[in-house]
């Protein structure tokens, strides 16, 4: 497939807002692609280069890209940046710059998607002292051969923000339609392989290929997530339920095969180097090849420490040995997804638990199975008095569904007045804070869309504002006066005194006295609070206010 054809498909998709129409466009392209092109096309169309399980980065910062664009368009980097700020879209800016340039150049070597992919992989693999220079040359080469429309999408792929609105669900449906396979089979394969590209390649071979997918050690799968709920509802619906302590630390996935072991964070980053002590503990706990799911907490004087201590450690690159002495990191394992070559995610929790207990000897999180609300209530109290966050209630007959925030895992914890929200905009600060962003617009999610909820301007130290500035300065997608719009990449934990109904924001709610608590870089944008759960909190809050007034 020529990259030009890919660019045309993107242009068509960008002009479409209907999901069904998008599925239609993509599903008509897929059957014509070779096995080699399929995974590349599918990843590219979602703005990805690497499989979702991979934490590899392309390593082309906006600066390098702007420099390369400047070279190809024959202008200074600063002029390129100005142009991008004006259009608010690097892709369109590159397109315009290439159009004016193409009147003077006649030679183009046709790009095709597999070649672009191969070159990007080579760029990502460039290491060492001269790597920045080599990357720059490679990007210049690619852009130098791009026609204007290709430039629009090539630039966006290199920045890993394609912005054509194609979500994972649409791509999965398009694969199902293109190869006439059941969409639940596609969904299941995506959950196990965590790579839609590879799933497209298998779907081409037919339903059997999809049915027999296996989890591969060292290709982390997405974590199963929890919703809020109540003990009573869970018992009413399921009878017997399984309760575990909800540990307030950091989620991990531990992979072990033979003598080789790695550990991944909730966002599937490889945190092996930062956690040698935990890895050692888990290695000694089993002789088998396994993938384990759990939470690691920090312990000092026999008490759990706030989860920030674990986060700090996940981020740590140096002086790990020193950090190990200060605080003990203890893993609590609550699930097993893979055992000696066998994929276990489709087994019910009860069976997975049996396997877990038969092969792992230490660090298993205790579980209470009961249909008695009092017994579960007692477990909850025990959890809180031991300094944990609450309990998790799980349905014993349920499979492990990677990446899903379903009703099979329910979290029970005391109401806390904080929310995890996406940072979508900001405003430059004033006075001594004029060189950083001073306030931020934060959003919750609703049906895949981000909905503004509040502005946060207090609670930051100067250091924190500087840290946030470093994280967001290259993520500006629009500027208007002092206001900026960010690509949504960062999650803040935000405290508040009360939820209010408000016409100011689209979601109909606003926060009273919002204040910044913490950067949640263990969380993805898809983890931020939903509008539904905010509505639920609001209802609970007004009920308790009424009770107070009565
Ligand atoms: P939340 O982050 O509030 O949505 O709660 C879900 C998180 O609780 C999971 O992602 C885990 O990191 C954590 N957690 C702690 N203990 C457990 C447990 N026993 N089972 C599942 N998740 C747990």
Coordinates of C-alpha atoms and ligand atoms in Angstrom, one line a residue:
X1 CA 0.0 0.0 0.0
X2 CA 1.4 3.4 -1.0
X3 CA 1.6 5.8 1.9
X4 CA -0.4 8.2 -0.4
X5 CA -3.3 5.7 -0.3
X6 CA -3.1 5.6 3.5
X7 CA -3.1 9.4 3.6
X8 CA -6.2 9.5 1.4
X9 CA -7.9 7.0 3.7
X10 CA -7.0 9.2 6.6
X11 CA -8.3 12.3 4.9
X12 CA -11.6 10.5 4.2
X13 CA -11.8 9.4 7.8
X14 CA -11.0 12.8 9.1
X15 CA -13.9 14.2 7.2
X16 CA -16.3 11.7 8.7
X17 CA -17.8 11.8 12.1
X18 CA -20.2 8.8 11.9
X19 CA -18.8 5.7 13.5
X20 CA -20.6 3.4 11.1
X21 CA -19.2 5.2 8.1
X22 CA -15.7 5.0 9.6
X23 CA -16.1 1.2 10.1
X24 CA -17.3 1.0 6.5
X25 CA -14.3 2.9 5.1
X26 CA -11.8 0.9 7.1
X27 CA -13.4 -2.5 6.4
X28 CA -13.3 -1.9 2.7
X29 CA -9.5 -1.2 2.8
X30 CA -8.5 -4.2 4.9
X31 CA -9.1 -7.1 2.6
X32 CA -6.8 -5.6 -0.1
X33 CA -3.8 -5.5 2.2
X34 CA -1.0 -8.1 2.4
X35 CA -0.2 -9.9 5.7
X36 CA 2.8 -7.6 6.1
X37 CA 0.8 -4.4 5.5
X38 CA -2.3 -5.3 7.6
X39 CA -0.7 -4.8 11.1
X40 CA 1.0 -1.6 10.0
X41 CA -2.1 -0.1 8.5
X42 CA -4.2 -1.0 11.5
X43 CA -1.7 0.5 14.0
X44 CA -1.1 3.6 11.9
X45 CA -4.8 4.3 11.5
X46 CA -5.0 4.4 15.3
X47 CA -2.0 6.7 15.5
X48 CA 0.3 4.0 16.8
X49 CA 3.5 2.6 15.5
X50 CA 4.2 -0.2 18.0
X51 CA 1.9 -2.9 19.4
X52 CA 0.0 -1.8 22.5
X53 CA 2.0 -4.2 24.7
X54 CA 5.2 -2.5 23.7
X55 CA 6.5 0.4 25.8
X56 CA 8.9 1.4 23.0
X57 CA 9.0 5.0 22.1
X58 CA 9.7 6.5 18.7
X59 CA 11.9 9.1 20.4
X60 CA 11.2 12.0 18.0
X61 CA 10.4 15.0 20.1
X62 CA 8.6 17.9 18.6
X63 CA 11.8 19.9 18.5
X64 CA 13.6 17.3 16.3
X65 CA 10.5 17.1 14.0
X66 CA 10.3 20.9 13.7
X67 CA 13.9 21.1 12.8
X68 CA 13.5 18.4 10.1
X69 CA 10.5 20.2 8.7
X70 CA 12.4 23.4 8.6
X71 CA 15.2 21.8 6.7
X72 CA 12.8 20.2 4.1
X73 CA 10.8 23.4 3.7
X74 CA 13.9 25.6 3.6
X75 CA 13.0 27.7 6.6
X76 CA 14.1 28.2 10.2
X77 CA 12.8 26.0 13.0
X78 CA 11.3 29.1 14.7
X79 CA 9.3 29.9 11.6
X80 CA 8.0 26.3 11.6
X81 CA 6.9 26.6 15.2
X82 CA 5.1 29.9 14.5
X83 CA 3.3 28.3 11.6
X84 CA 2.2 25.4 13.8
X85 CA 1.1 27.7 16.6
X86 CA -1.0 29.5 14.0
X87 CA -2.8 26.5 12.6
X88 CA -2.8 24.6 16.0
X89 CA -2.0 21.5 14.0
X90 CA 1.5 20.3 13.2
X91 CA 0.1 18.0 10.4
X92 CA -1.7 20.8 8.5
X93 CA 1.3 23.1 9.0
X94 CA 3.6 20.5 7.4
X95 CA 1.1 20.0 4.6
X96 CA 1.1 23.7 3.8
X97 CA 4.9 24.0 4.0
X98 CA 5.3 21.0 1.7
X99 CA 2.8 22.4 -0.8
X100 CA 4.8 25.6 -1.2
X101 CA 8.0 23.7 -1.5
X102 CA 6.6 21.1 -4.0
X103 CA 6.4 23.9 -6.6
X104 CA 10.1 24.0 -6.7
X105 CA 11.0 20.3 -6.4
X106 CA 10.3 17.6 -8.9
X107 CA 11.7 14.5 -7.5
X108 CA 9.7 12.2 -5.2
X109 CA 10.4 8.6 -4.3
X110 CA 7.1 6.9 -3.6
X111 CA 6.7 6.0 0.0
X112 CA 4.8 2.9 1.0
X113 CA 3.5 2.1 4.4
X114 CA 5.8 -0.8 5.1
X115 CA 8.8 1.2 4.2
X116 CA 7.7 4.1 6.4
X117 CA 7.1 1.6 9.2
X118 CA 10.5 0.0 8.8
X119 CA 12.2 3.4 8.8
X120 CA 10.3 4.5 12.0
X121 CA 11.3 1.3 13.7
X122 CA 14.9 2.0 12.7
X123 CA 14.6 5.5 14.1
X124 CA 13.3 4.1 17.4
X125 CA 16.2 1.7 17.6
X126 CA 18.8 4.4 17.1
X127 CA 20.9 4.7 20.3
X128 CA 24.1 6.2 21.5
X129 CA 25.7 9.6 21.3
X130 CA 25.0 10.4 17.7
X131 CA 21.4 9.1 17.8
X132 CA 19.8 12.5 17.7
X133 CA 21.7 13.4 14.6
X134 CA 20.9 10.1 12.9
X135 CA 17.2 10.5 13.8
X136 CA 17.1 13.9 12.4
X137 CA 18.6 12.7 9.1
X138 CA 16.1 9.9 8.9
X139 CA 13.1 12.1 9.6
X140 CA 14.4 14.6 7.0
X141 CA 14.7 11.8 4.4
X142 CA 11.1 10.6 5.1
X143 CA 9.6 14.1 5.0
X144 CA 11.7 15.0 2.0
X145 CA 9.9 12.3 0.0
X146 CA 6.5 13.1 1.3
X147 CA 3.9 14.9 -0.8
X148 CA 1.9 17.5 1.1
X149 CA -1.0 15.2 2.1
X150 CA 1.4 12.5 3.1
X151 CA 3.3 15.1 5.2
X152 CA 0.1 15.9 7.1
X153 CA -0.3 12.3 8.4
X154 CA 3.4 11.5 8.5
X155 CA 4.0 14.4 10.9
X156 CA 1.1 13.4 13.0
X157 CA 2.2 9.7 13.2
X158 CA 5.6 10.8 14.2
X159 CA 4.1 12.9 17.0
X160 CA 1.9 10.0 17.9
X161 CA -1.3 12.0 17.6
X162 CA -3.1 11.2 14.3
X163 CA -6.3 13.0 15.4
X164 CA -8.6 11.4 12.8
X165 CA -10.9 10.1 15.6
X166 CA -10.6 6.4 14.9
X167 CA -11.0 4.5 18.2
X168 CA -10.2 0.9 19.0
X169 CA -13.8 -0.1 19.0
X170 CA -14.3 1.0 15.4
X171 CA -11.2 -0.7 14.2
X172 CA -12.2 -4.0 15.9
X173 CA -15.6 -3.8 14.2
X174 CA -14.0 -3.0 10.9
X175 CA -11.8 -6.1 11.2
X176 CA -14.8 -8.3 12.1
X177 CA -16.7 -7.0 9.1
X178 CA -13.8 -7.1 6.6
X179 CA -12.9 -10.8 7.4
X180 CA -16.5 -11.9 8.3
X181 CA -15.6 -13.0 11.8
X182 CA -17.5 -12.5 15.0
X183 CA -16.6 -9.2 16.7
X184 CA -16.5 -10.9 20.1
X185 CA -13.7 -13.1 18.8
X186 CA -11.8 -10.1 17.6
X187 CA -12.4 -8.4 21.0
X188 CA -11.2 -11.5 22.8
X189 CA -8.0 -11.8 20.7
X190 CA -7.3 -8.1 21.3
X191 CA -7.5 -8.6 25.0
X192 CA -5.1 -11.5 24.9
X193 CA -2.6 -10.2 22.4
X194 CA -2.9 -6.5 23.2
X195 CA -2.0 -5.7 19.6
X196 CA -4.9 -4.9 17.2
X197 CA -2.4 -5.1 14.2
X198 CA -1.6 -8.7 14.9
X199 CA -5.3 -9.5 15.5
X200 CA -6.1 -8.1 12.0
X201 CA -3.5 -10.4 10.5
X202 CA -5.0 -13.4 12.3
X203 CA -8.6 -12.4 11.4
X204 CA -7.6 -12.7 7.8
X205 CA -6.8 -16.4 8.4
X206 CA -10.3 -17.0 9.8
X207 CA -12.1 -17.5 13.1
X208 CA -10.0 -20.4 14.3
X209 CA -6.8 -18.4 14.3
X210 CA -8.6 -15.9 16.5
X211 CA -10.0 -18.5 18.8
X212 CA -6.6 -20.0 19.6
X213 CA -4.7 -17.0 20.6
X214 CA -2.4 -17.2 23.6
X215 CA -0.9 -14.6 25.9
X216 CA 2.9 -14.3 25.3
X217 CA 5.2 -13.8 28.3
X218 CA 6.8 -10.3 28.1
X219 CA 3.9 -9.0 26.0
X220 CA 1.9 -7.4 28.9
X221 CA -1.8 -7.4 28.7
X222 CA -4.0 -4.6 29.9
X223 CA -5.1 -4.7 33.5
X224 CA -8.6 -5.5 34.4
X225 CA -10.2 -2.6 36.2
X226 CA -13.0 -2.0 38.8
X227 CA -16.1 0.0 39.1
X228 CA -17.8 1.4 42.2
X229 CA -20.7 -0.5 43.8
X230 CA -22.0 -1.8 47.0
X231 CA -21.7 -5.1 49.0
X232 CA -25.5 -5.5 49.1
X233 CA -26.0 -5.2 45.4
X234 CA -23.1 -7.7 44.7
X235 CA -24.5 -10.3 47.1
X236 CA -28.1 -9.8 45.8
X237 CA -26.9 -10.3 42.2
X238 CA -24.3 -13.1 42.6
X239 CA -24.9 -14.8 46.0
X240 CA -21.4 -15.8 46.8
X241 CA -18.7 -13.2 46.3
X242 CA -15.0 -13.0 46.8
X243 CA -13.5 -10.2 48.8
X244 CA -9.9 -9.1 49.0
X245 CA -8.2 -6.2 50.7
X246 CA -7.8 -3.2 48.4
X247 CA -4.1 -2.3 48.8
X248 CA -3.2 1.3 48.2
X249 CA 0.0 0.9 46.2
X250 CA 0.8 0.4 42.5
X251 CA -0.6 -2.2 40.2
X252 CA 1.9 -4.5 38.6
X253 CA 2.0 -7.4 36.2
X254 CA 4.9 -9.9 36.8
X255 CA 6.1 -12.1 33.9
X256 CA 8.4 -15.0 34.5
X257 CA 9.7 -17.5 32.0
X258 CA 12.6 -19.8 33.0
X259 CA 15.2 -17.5 34.5
X260 CA 13.9 -14.4 32.9
X261 CA 11.5 -12.1 34.7
X262 CA 10.1 -8.6 34.1
X263 CA 7.6 -6.4 35.8
X264 CA 5.2 -3.9 34.2
X265 CA 3.3 -1.0 35.7
X266 CA -0.4 -0.3 35.3
X267 CA 0.4 1.6 32.1
X268 CA 2.4 -1.4 30.9
X269 CA 5.8 0.4 31.3
X270 CA 8.7 -1.9 32.1
X271 CA 9.6 -1.1 35.7
X272 CA 11.9 -4.1 36.2
X273 CA 15.0 -2.0 36.8
X274 CA 13.3 0.0 39.6
X275 CA 12.0 -3.0 41.5
X276 CA 14.8 -5.6 41.9
X277 CA 13.6 -6.5 45.5
X278 CA 10.1 -7.2 44.4
X279 CA 11.2 -9.2 41.4
X280 CA 13.4 -11.2 43.7
X281 CA 10.5 -11.9 46.1
X282 CA 8.2 -13.0 43.3
X283 CA 10.9 -15.2 41.6
X284 CA 11.4 -17.1 44.8
X285 CA 7.7 -17.6 45.3
X286 CA 7.2 -19.9 42.3
X287 CA 9.1 -22.4 40.2
X288 CA 6.7 -22.0 37.3
X289 CA 6.4 -19.9 34.2
X290 CA 3.7 -17.4 35.2
X291 CA 2.1 -14.0 34.6
X292 CA 0.8 -12.6 37.9
X293 CA -1.4 -9.6 38.6
X294 CA -1.1 -7.8 41.9
X295 CA -0.5 -4.6 43.8
X296 CA 2.8 -3.7 45.4
X297 CA 2.7 -1.6 48.6
X298 CA 5.3 0.2 50.7
X299 CA 5.7 -1.0 54.3
X300 CA 7.4 0.8 57.1
X301 CA 7.2 -0.3 60.8
X302 CA 4.6 -2.9 59.7
X303 CA 2.3 -0.3 58.4
X304 CA 1.3 0.5 54.8
X305 CA 2.8 3.8 53.6
X306 CA 0.9 6.2 51.3
X307 CA 0.9 5.0 47.7
X308 CA 3.1 7.9 46.6
X309 CA 6.1 6.1 48.1
X310 CA 5.6 3.2 45.6
X311 CA 5.0 5.6 42.7
X312 CA 8.2 7.4 43.5
X313 CA 10.1 4.1 43.4
X314 CA 8.5 3.1 40.1
X315 CA 9.9 6.3 38.6
X316 CA 13.3 5.9 40.2
X317 CA 16.2 5.3 38.0
X318 CA 19.2 5.7 40.3
X319 CA 20.2 4.8 43.9
X320 CA 17.7 1.9 43.9
X321 CA 19.8 0.0 46.5
X322 CA 19.6 3.0 48.9
X323 CA 15.8 3.3 48.4
X324 CA 15.4 -0.4 49.2
X325 CA 16.8 0.0 52.7
X326 CA 14.5 2.8 53.6
X327 CA 11.1 1.2 52.8
X328 CA 10.2 -2.4 52.2
X329 CA 8.2 -3.1 49.0
X330 CA 5.8 -6.0 49.4
X331 CA 3.8 -7.5 46.5
X332 CA 0.3 -8.8 47.0
X333 CA -0.7 -11.2 44.2
X334 CA -4.4 -11.6 43.4
X335 CA -4.6 -13.1 40.0
X336 CA -2.8 -15.4 37.5
X337 CA -3.2 -15.0 33.7
X338 CA -0.7 -17.5 32.4
X339 CA 0.8 -20.7 33.7
X340 CA 3.4 -22.9 32.0
X341 CA 2.3 -22.1 28.4
X342 CA -1.5 -22.1 29.2
X343 CA -3.6 -18.9 28.9
X344 CA -5.9 -18.7 31.9
X345 CA -7.9 -15.5 31.3
X346 CA -11.1 -17.3 30.2
X347 CA -11.2 -19.5 33.3
X348 CA -13.5 -18.3 36.0
X349 CA -11.8 -16.5 38.9
X350 CA -12.5 -19.4 41.2
X351 CA -10.4 -21.7 39.0
X352 CA -7.7 -19.1 38.5
X353 CA -7.5 -18.8 42.2
X354 CA -7.0 -22.6 42.6
X355 CA -4.2 -22.5 40.1
X356 CA -2.6 -19.5 41.8
X357 CA -2.7 -21.1 45.2
X358 CA -1.2 -24.3 43.8
X359 CA 1.8 -22.8 42.1
X360 CA 2.6 -19.6 44.1
X361 CA 3.8 -20.1 47.6
X362 CA 4.2 -16.6 49.0
X363 CA 2.7 -13.1 48.7
X364 CA -0.8 -14.2 47.7
X365 CA -3.5 -11.7 48.8
X366 CA -5.9 -13.5 51.2
X367 CA -9.4 -13.9 49.9
X368 CA -12.7 -14.4 51.7
X369 CA -15.5 -16.1 49.8
X370 CA -19.0 -15.6 51.3
X371 CA -22.6 -14.7 50.7
X372 CA -23.0 -13.3 54.2
X373 CA -23.0 -9.4 54.1
X374 CA -21.8 -9.3 57.8
X375 CA -18.7 -11.4 57.0
X376 CA -17.9 -9.2 54.0
X377 CA -18.5 -6.1 56.1
X378 CA -16.1 -7.4 58.7
X379 CA -13.4 -7.9 56.0
X380 CA -14.0 -4.3 55.0
X381 CA -13.5 -3.1 58.6
X382 CA -10.4 -5.3 59.0
X383 CA -9.0 -3.8 55.8
X384 CA -9.5 -0.2 57.0
X385 CA -8.1 -0.8 60.4
X386 CA -5.0 -2.4 58.9
X387 CA -4.5 0.8 57.0
X388 CA -5.6 -0.4 53.6
X389 CA -7.9 1.5 51.2
X390 CA -11.0 -0.7 51.4
X391 CA -11.9 -4.0 49.7
X392 CA -12.4 -5.3 46.2
X393 CA -15.3 -7.6 45.6
X394 CA -15.0 -10.0 42.7
X395 CA -17.5 -12.4 41.0
X396 CA -16.1 -15.9 41.4
X397 CA -17.5 -17.1 38.1
X398 CA -16.1 -14.3 36.0
X399 CA -13.2 -14.4 33.5
X400 CA -10.3 -12.0 33.5
X401 CA -11.2 -9.3 31.0
X402 CA -8.1 -7.2 30.2
X403 CA -8.6 -3.5 29.9
X404 CA -12.3 -3.7 30.9
X405 CA -13.8 -1.7 33.7
X406 CA -16.7 -4.1 34.2
X407 CA -19.0 -5.1 37.0
X408 CA -17.1 -8.2 37.9
X409 CA -14.7 -6.3 40.1
X410 CA -16.2 -3.7 42.4
X411 CA -14.3 -1.4 44.7
X412 CA -15.6 -0.5 48.1
X413 CA -13.9 2.3 49.9
X414 CA -14.9 5.3 52.1
X415 CA -16.0 8.3 50.1
X416 CA -13.0 10.4 49.4
X417 CA -13.3 13.9 48.0
X418 CA -10.8 13.5 45.2
X419 CA -11.2 12.8 41.6
X420 CA -8.7 11.6 38.9
X421 CA -9.2 14.0 36.0
X422 CA -7.5 14.7 32.6
X423 CA -5.7 17.9 32.1
X424 CA -7.0 19.3 28.8
X425 CA -6.1 23.0 29.0
X426 CA -4.3 25.7 30.9
X427 CA -3.5 29.3 31.3
X428 CA 0.0 30.9 31.6
X429 CA 0.8 32.1 35.1
X430 CA 1.5 35.6 36.2
X431 CA 4.3 37.4 38.0
X432 CA 7.0 35.0 39.1
X433 CA 5.0 32.2 37.5
X434 CA 4.8 33.8 34.1
X435 CA 7.1 31.2 32.5
X436 CA 5.0 28.2 33.5
X437 CA 1.3 27.3 33.3
X438 CA -0.5 28.7 36.4
X439 CA -3.9 27.1 36.2
X440 CA -5.5 24.1 34.4
X441 CA -8.7 22.9 32.9
X442 CA -9.5 19.4 34.0
X443 CA -12.0 16.9 32.6
X444 CA -13.8 13.7 33.3
X445 CA -14.8 11.2 30.5
X446 CA -18.2 10.3 29.1
X447 CA -18.6 7.7 26.3
X448 CA -15.0 8.2 25.2
X449 CA -15.2 12.0 25.2
X450 CA -13.5 14.3 27.6
X451 CA -15.9 16.8 29.3
X452 CA -14.5 19.8 31.2
X453 CA -15.3 19.9 34.9
X454 CA -13.2 22.5 36.6
X455 CA -10.4 24.9 36.6
X456 CA -7.6 24.1 39.1
X457 CA -5.3 27.0 40.2
X458 CA -4.4 26.2 43.8
X459 CA -2.5 23.5 45.6
X460 CA 0.7 23.7 43.5
X461 CA 4.2 24.3 44.8
X462 CA 6.6 26.1 42.4
X463 CA 8.4 22.8 41.8
X464 CA 5.2 21.1 40.9
X465 CA 4.2 23.8 38.4
X466 CA 7.7 23.4 36.9
X467 CA 7.3 19.7 36.7
X468 CA 3.9 20.0 35.1
X469 CA 5.2 22.6 32.7
X470 CA 8.0 20.2 31.6
X471 CA 5.4 17.4 31.0
X472 CA 3.0 19.6 29.0
X473 CA 5.1 22.2 27.2
X474 CA 5.4 20.1 24.0
X475 CA 1.7 19.0 24.2
X476 CA 0.1 22.3 23.3
X477 CA -2.4 21.9 20.4
X478 CA -4.0 25.3 20.5
X479 CA -3.2 28.8 21.8
X480 CA -5.5 31.7 22.2
X481 CA -4.2 34.6 24.2
X482 CA -3.1 33.3 27.6
X483 CA -5.1 30.1 27.2
X484 CA -3.7 26.9 25.8
X485 CA -5.3 23.6 24.9
X486 CA -3.3 20.4 25.7
X487 CA -3.3 17.1 24.0
X488 CA -4.8 15.0 26.9
X489 CA -1.8 13.0 28.3
X490 CA -1.7 13.9 31.9
X491 CA -3.9 12.9 34.9
X492 CA -4.3 15.0 38.0
X493 CA -5.8 13.9 41.3
X494 CA -7.9 16.9 42.3
X495 CA -9.4 17.5 45.7
X496 CA -12.7 19.4 46.2
X497 CA -15.1 20.4 48.9
X498 CA -18.3 19.8 47.1
X499 CA -19.8 18.8 43.7
X500 CA -22.2 21.4 42.3
X501 CA -24.7 21.5 39.5
X502 CA -23.4 24.1 37.1
X503 CA -24.2 25.3 33.6
X504 CA -20.6 26.5 33.1
X505 CA -19.4 23.2 31.8
X506 CA -21.0 20.8 29.3
X507 CA -21.2 17.9 31.8
X508 CA -23.5 20.0 34.1
X509 CA -21.3 19.7 37.2
X510 CA -18.5 21.8 38.6
X511 CA -16.2 21.4 41.6
X512 CA -16.3 23.7 44.6
X513 CA -12.8 24.7 45.9
X514 CA -10.8 22.5 43.6
X515 CA -7.2 22.0 44.5
X516 CA -4.4 20.1 43.0
X517 CA -3.2 17.0 45.0
X518 CA -0.9 15.0 42.8
X519 CA 0.2 14.1 39.3
X520 CA -1.1 10.6 38.7
X521 CA 1.4 9.3 36.1
X522 CA 0.4 5.8 37.0
X523 CA -2.9 6.5 35.3
X524 CA -4.0 6.8 31.7
X525 CA -6.5 9.2 30.3
X526 CA -8.9 6.2 29.9
X527 CA -8.7 5.8 33.8
X528 CA -10.2 9.2 34.6
X529 CA -13.5 9.5 36.4
X530 CA -16.6 9.0 34.4
X531 CA -19.5 11.5 34.2
X532 CA -21.8 8.7 35.5
X533 CA -19.8 8.1 38.6
X534 CA -19.6 11.9 39.2
X535 CA -23.4 12.0 38.9
X536 CA -23.6 9.1 41.4
X537 CA -21.3 10.9 43.8
X538 CA -23.4 14.0 43.5
X539 CA -26.6 12.1 44.3
X540 CA -24.9 10.5 47.4
X541 CA -23.6 13.9 48.5
X542 CA -27.0 15.5 48.2
X543 CA -28.7 12.6 50.0
X544 CA -26.3 12.9 52.9
X545 CA -26.7 16.8 52.9
X546 CA -30.5 16.2 53.2
X547 CA -30.0 13.7 56.0
X548 CA -27.9 16.3 57.8
X549 CA -30.5 19.0 57.4
X550 CA -33.3 16.8 58.6
Ligands
LIG1 P1 -9.0 2.4 41.4 O1 -7.6 2.8 41.1 O2 -9.6 3.2 42.6 O3 -9.9 2.3 40.2 O4 -9.1 0.9 42.0 C1 -8.6 -0.2 41.3 C2 -7.2 -0.5 41.6 O5 -7.1 -1.0 42.9 C3 -6.5 -1.6 40.8 O6 -6.1 -1.1 39.5 C4 -5.4 -2.0 41.6 O7 -4.3 -1.2 41.4 C5 -5.8 -1.7 43.1 N1 -6.0 -2.9 43.9 C6 -5.6 -3.0 45.2 N2 -5.9 -4.2 45.7 C7 -6.6 -4.9 44.7 C8 -7.1 -6.2 44.7 N3 -7.1 -7.0 45.7 N4 -7.7 -6.6 43.5 C9 -7.7 -5.8 42.4 N5 -7.1 -4.5 42.4 C10 -6.6 -4.1 43.6

